[in-house]
């Protein structure tokens, strides 16, 4: 009888050992899969970031071209550029007393605009 109990306990221990080994194998496989998925996601994220950075550079380049074109067209038509109008607005702002340097820059911008406008009218 004692031998039967020991044999039953041994069979139970072997079954438990088998289940635990199976569980370890399953968890190792799952871990490998998760690590692979994480690396894949990281690679995709890095690729997406690189693509977005490239798109940002392209859009910045296009914006710079459009801005230059706009300023050229405004100048050709005799209009006031954004930079010149900003300098003049800063010098004429009623809430702040502008320095002599700011006034001089605004006057130079206004004078340059005036001569460009007159040249545009003659064309």
C-alpha atoms as one frame of an Amber mdcrd trajectory, in Angstrom:
protein
   0.000   0.000   0.000   2.793   2.381   0.855   4.410   1.682  -2.520   1.146
   2.546  -4.293   0.962   5.915  -2.463   4.561   6.707  -3.344   3.922   5.653
  -6.949   0.830   7.899  -7.106   2.758  10.853  -5.639   5.553  10.238  -8.142
   3.050  10.185 -11.029   1.455  13.403  -9.724   4.890  15.059  -9.376   5.854
  13.974 -12.902   2.563  15.344 -14.275   3.086  18.621 -12.416   6.674  18.740
 -13.695   5.427  18.187 -17.257   2.830  20.969 -16.889   5.396  23.364 -15.443
   7.875  22.607 -18.242   5.107  23.149 -20.791   4.177  26.441 -19.111   7.839
  27.577 -19.172   8.111  26.695 -22.866   4.876  28.582 -23.588   6.063  31.666
 -21.687   9.466  31.628 -23.418   7.751  31.421 -26.810   5.379  34.241 -25.862
   8.298  36.361 -24.628  10.157  35.835 -27.902   7.031  36.794 -29.823   6.476
  39.920 -27.715  10.108  40.967 -28.062   9.891  40.493 -31.817   6.669  42.513
 -31.944   8.236  45.256 -29.809  11.278  45.467 -32.101   9.022  45.545 -35.135
   6.904  48.308 -33.605  10.026  50.236 -32.665  11.355  49.905 -36.208   8.023
  51.039 -37.655   7.930  53.991 -35.254  11.481  55.016 -36.160  10.631  54.741
 -39.845   7.492  56.820 -39.364   9.435  59.476 -37.437  12.032  59.619 -40.219
   9.274  59.948 -42.836   7.593  62.722 -40.852  10.894  64.565 -40.390  11.468
  64.370 -44.141   7.966  65.686 -44.779   8.542  68.557 -42.326  11.748  69.511
 -44.152   9.930  69.384 -47.479   7.077  71.537 -46.174   9.510  74.028 -44.637
  11.287  74.274 -47.983   7.995  74.812 -49.818   6.903  77.391 -47.242  10.198
  79.249 -47.654   9.731  79.231 -51.453   6.159  80.509 -51.141   7.254  83.182
 -48.680  10.042  84.327 -51.016   7.666  84.309 -53.979   5.088  86.307 -52.003
   7.655  88.915 -50.980   8.945  89.149 -54.563   5.428  89.619 -55.934   4.580
  92.202 -53.282   7.795  94.072 -54.067   7.154  93.922 -57.827   3.657  95.294
 -57.340   4.925  98.071 -55.101   3.423  96.657 -51.920   4.873  96.746 -48.452
   6.690  93.586 -47.367   5.849  91.920 -44.082   9.241  92.802 -42.622   8.927
  96.463 -43.563   5.365  96.718 -42.292   6.383  95.053 -39.016   9.237  97.512
 -38.509   6.981 100.479 -39.230   4.228  99.154 -36.959   6.745  98.634 -34.159
   8.042 102.186 -34.535   4.540 103.694 -34.614   2.990 101.597 -31.843   1.267
 103.944 -29.373   1.867 101.822 -26.247   5.655 101.763 -26.426   8.141 104.523
 -27.002  10.494 103.197 -29.705  14.216 103.720 -29.478  16.068 105.804 -32.014
  17.492 102.614 -33.539  14.001 101.166 -34.110  12.836 104.432 -35.663  15.864
 104.490 -37.949  15.244 100.894 -39.093  11.588 101.699 -39.767  12.522 104.821
 -41.710  15.027 102.838 -43.799  12.396 100.177 -44.504   9.863 102.854 -45.475
  12.373 104.624 -47.722  13.334 101.354 -49.419   9.664 100.516 -49.943   8.960
 103.970 -51.355  11.785 103.699 -53.893  10.748 100.120 -54.816   7.136 101.221
 -55.241   8.125 104.122 -57.459  10.309 101.784 -59.540   7.410  99.317 -59.827
   5.094 102.084 -61.025   7.558 103.058 -63.769   7.587  99.519 -65.180
